[in-house]
Tab-separated table of C-alpha atoms in Angstrom:
chain	number	residue	atom	x	y	z
A	1	UNK	CA	-145.784	-80.776	-116.741
A	2	UNK	CA	-145.943	-78.037	-119.279
A	3	UNK	CA	-149.717	-78.125	-119.651
A	4	UNK	CA	-151.370	-74.716	-119.589
A	5	UNK	CA	-153.465	-75.733	-116.588
A	6	UNK	CA	-150.396	-76.537	-114.476
A	7	UNK	CA	-148.857	-73.749	-112.385
A	8	UNK	CA	-145.927	-72.752	-110.233
A	9	UNK	CA	-142.209	-73.226	-110.554
A	10	UNK	CA	-140.859	-76.369	-112.241
A	11	UNK	CA	-140.343	-78.960	-109.493
A	12	UNK	CA	-137.925	-81.812	-110.089
A	13	UNK	CA	-138.562	-84.920	-107.969
A	14	UNK	CA	-135.333	-86.765	-107.132
A	15	UNK	CA	-135.653	-90.358	-105.958
A	16	UNK	CA	-134.251	-93.891	-105.909
A	17	UNK	CA	-136.008	-96.520	-108.062
A	18	UNK	CA	-136.546	-98.828	-105.086
A	19	UNK	CA	-138.878	-96.150	-103.690
A	20	UNK	CA	-141.032	-95.832	-106.820
A	21	UNK	CA	-144.291	-96.771	-105.060
A	22	UNK	CA	-143.935	-93.909	-102.563
A	23	UNK	CA	-142.740	-91.608	-105.347
A	24	UNK	CA	-145.804	-92.333	-107.469
A	25	UNK	CA	-148.029	-91.293	-104.555
A	26	UNK	CA	-146.194	-87.953	-104.414
A	27	UNK	CA	-146.396	-87.517	-108.197
A	28	UNK	CA	-150.137	-88.233	-108.191
A	29	UNK	CA	-150.594	-85.532	-105.580
A	30	UNK	CA	-148.513	-83.020	-107.557
A	31	UNK	CA	-150.621	-83.860	-110.607
A	32	UNK	CA	-153.864	-83.385	-108.682
A	33	UNK	CA	-152.578	-80.038	-107.413
A	34	UNK	CA	-151.852	-79.169	-111.074
A	35	UNK	CA	-148.245	-78.314	-110.337
A	36	UNK	CA	-145.459	-78.151	-112.909
A	37	UNK	CA	-143.238	-81.083	-112.023
A	38	UNK	CA	-141.061	-83.682	-113.631
A	39	UNK	CA	-139.447	-86.904	-112.533
A	40	UNK	CA	-137.568	-89.525	-114.461
A	41	UNK	CA	-140.162	-92.083	-113.384
A	42	UNK	CA	-140.644	-94.200	-116.493
A	43	UNK	CA	-137.907	-96.681	-117.323
A	44	UNK	CA	-137.820	-95.879	-121.037
A	45	UNK	CA	-138.026	-92.115	-120.628
A	46	UNK	CA	-135.289	-90.047	-122.319
A	47	UNK	CA	-133.841	-92.931	-124.342
A	48	UNK	CA	-130.728	-91.876	-126.239
A	49	UNK	CA	-128.935	-90.012	-123.476
A	50	UNK	CA	-127.160	-91.482	-120.487
A	51	UNK	CA	-129.001	-91.677	-117.184
A	52	UNK	CA	-126.366	-89.330	-115.743
A	53	UNK	CA	-126.961	-86.712	-118.461
A	54	UNK	CA	-130.734	-86.932	-118.018
A	55	UNK	CA	-130.367	-86.494	-114.251
A	56	UNK	CA	-127.973	-83.559	-114.602
A	57	UNK	CA	-130.302	-81.801	-117.056
A	58	UNK	CA	-133.299	-82.309	-114.790
A	59	UNK	CA	-131.448	-80.827	-111.798
A	60	UNK	CA	-130.045	-77.992	-113.904
A	61	UNK	CA	-133.447	-76.928	-115.250
A	62	UNK	CA	-135.388	-77.161	-111.979
A	63	UNK	CA	-136.763	-74.162	-110.106
A	64	UNK	CA	-137.146	-76.395	-107.040
A	65	UNK	CA	-136.348	-79.966	-106.007
A	66	UNK	CA	-138.291	-82.395	-103.851
A	67	UNK	CA	-135.919	-85.100	-102.627
A	68	UNK	CA	-137.536	-88.417	-101.703
A	69	UNK	CA	-134.940	-89.618	-99.200
A	70	UNK	CA	-134.559	-93.209	-98.038
A	71	UNK	CA	-131.849	-95.594	-96.939
A	72	UNK	CA	-131.560	-96.828	-100.536
A	73	UNK	CA	-131.380	-93.253	-101.839
A	74	UNK	CA	-128.467	-92.512	-99.509
A	75	UNK	CA	-126.652	-95.709	-100.522
A	76	UNK	CA	-127.105	-94.975	-104.248
A	77	UNK	CA	-126.036	-91.383	-103.741
A	78	UNK	CA	-122.573	-92.656	-102.802
A	79	UNK	CA	-122.150	-94.721	-105.968
A	80	UNK	CA	-119.574	-92.929	-108.138
A	81	UNK	CA	-120.967	-91.625	-111.435
A	82	UNK	CA	-124.501	-92.731	-110.593
A	83	UNK	CA	-127.450	-90.667	-111.821
A	84	UNK	CA	-128.271	-89.692	-108.221
A	85	UNK	CA	-124.711	-88.526	-107.601
A	86	UNK	CA	-124.820	-86.550	-110.868
A	87	UNK	CA	-128.027	-84.700	-110.028
A	88	UNK	CA	-126.981	-84.088	-106.412
A	89	UNK	CA	-123.698	-82.577	-107.610
A	90	UNK	CA	-125.636	-80.167	-109.834
A	91	UNK	CA	-127.933	-79.203	-106.951
A	92	UNK	CA	-125.007	-78.732	-104.547
A	93	UNK	CA	-123.222	-76.572	-107.110
A	94	UNK	CA	-126.325	-74.449	-107.683
A	95	UNK	CA	-126.937	-74.071	-103.933
A	96	UNK	CA	-123.321	-73.092	-103.248
A	97	UNK	CA	-123.615	-70.059	-105.487
A	98	UNK	CA	-124.382	-66.864	-103.670
A	99	UNK	CA	-128.026	-65.819	-103.946
A	100	UNK	CA	-129.170	-69.206	-105.219
A	101	UNK	CA	-132.951	-69.263	-105.448
A	102	UNK	CA	-133.201	-73.039	-105.850
A	103	UNK	CA	-135.627	-74.340	-103.227
A	104	UNK	CA	-135.073	-77.845	-101.874
A	105	UNK	CA	-137.524	-79.896	-99.827
A	106	UNK	CA	-136.834	-83.308	-98.304
A	107	UNK	CA	-139.569	-85.884	-97.811
A	108	UNK	CA	-138.594	-89.268	-96.413
A	109	UNK	CA	-139.817	-92.758	-97.239
A	110	UNK	CA	-138.675	-93.874	-93.794
A	111	UNK	CA	-138.239	-92.113	-90.452
A	112	UNK	CA	-135.874	-89.172	-90.796
A	113	UNK	CA	-133.486	-90.722	-88.238
A	114	UNK	CA	-132.770	-93.464	-90.788
A	115	UNK	CA	-131.367	-90.972	-93.333
A	116	UNK	CA	-130.220	-87.891	-91.449
A	117	UNK	CA	-126.603	-89.023	-91.092
A	118	UNK	CA	-126.188	-89.955	-94.763
A	119	UNK	CA	-128.312	-87.391	-96.625
A	120	UNK	CA	-126.354	-84.205	-97.547
A	121	UNK	CA	-128.878	-81.723	-96.145
A	122	UNK	CA	-126.112	-79.326	-95.069
A	123	UNK	CA	-125.291	-78.717	-98.735
A	124	UNK	CA	-128.820	-78.223	-100.045
A	125	UNK	CA	-131.220	-77.120	-97.309
A	126	UNK	CA	-131.892	-73.636	-95.969
A	127	UNK	CA	-131.007	-74.627	-92.403
A	128	UNK	CA	-127.530	-76.096	-92.622
A	129	UNK	CA	-127.381	-76.866	-88.895
A	130	UNK	CA	-130.429	-79.101	-88.502
A	131	UNK	CA	-131.947	-81.886	-90.539
A	132	UNK	CA	-135.199	-80.608	-92.066
A	133	UNK	CA	-138.550	-81.702	-90.767
A	134	UNK	CA	-139.804	-84.374	-93.179
A	135	UNK	CA	-143.192	-85.171	-91.674
A	136	UNK	CA	-144.773	-88.614	-91.723
A	137	UNK	CA	-142.742	-91.360	-93.384
A	138	UNK	CA	-144.134	-91.768	-96.908
A	139	UNK	CA	-144.104	-95.560	-96.540
A	140	UNK	CA	-146.599	-95.322	-93.664
A	141	UNK	CA	-148.560	-92.245	-94.751
A	142	UNK	CA	-152.273	-92.338	-95.452
A	143	UNK	CA	-153.682	-90.641	-98.537
A	144	UNK	CA	-154.632	-87.619	-96.434
A	145	UNK	CA	-151.111	-87.439	-94.980
A	146	UNK	CA	-149.544	-87.631	-98.465
A	147	UNK	CA	-151.834	-84.796	-99.540
A	148	UNK	CA	-150.756	-82.686	-96.567
A	149	UNK	CA	-147.042	-83.505	-97.011
A	150	UNK	CA	-147.033	-82.559	-100.685
A	151	UNK	CA	-149.182	-79.484	-100.074
A	152	UNK	CA	-146.734	-78.364	-97.364
A	153	UNK	CA	-143.746	-78.954	-99.656
A	154	UNK	CA	-145.384	-76.946	-102.435
A	155	UNK	CA	-146.237	-74.140	-99.995
A	156	UNK	CA	-142.585	-73.996	-98.875
A	157	UNK	CA	-141.524	-73.743	-102.508
A	158	UNK	CA	-144.195	-71.177	-103.398
A	159	UNK	CA	-143.446	-68.938	-100.426
A	160	UNK	CA	-140.114	-68.132	-102.031
A	161	UNK	CA	-141.599	-67.420	-105.444
A	162	UNK	CA	-144.518	-65.190	-104.451
């Protein structure tokens, strides 16, 4: 969002299409918090460029990334030349640079145990030794829990920018 009323760093939301219902709940919360965010969440968005190019540009221009991890996300991440692989490669490259200020937060659609072995947290998270705390699984979260999860993710991002 580039609206004047929206604040904070530009947050890119990375996700797998099979998780769109959980993703929309996160996006609604970001909108209600009036945060600057973007997600390629409409099928006909960015027509004219390849999905890979759109994903790379989104990851390249982000100040922070919220990853919506799931089993399907991890499977699609391994598909060569997929949009998810393209954006993850950009994020990994940015994070590998010394003094990278790109903040990455992982929220999970499922229990973290279902994704921790396949999600590349060691390449993108602050703590490279331990899988990050993801809170309540988005698929089971109440509205209040979604609010708290997104608010916590935004606070983590903001703490680095203040």
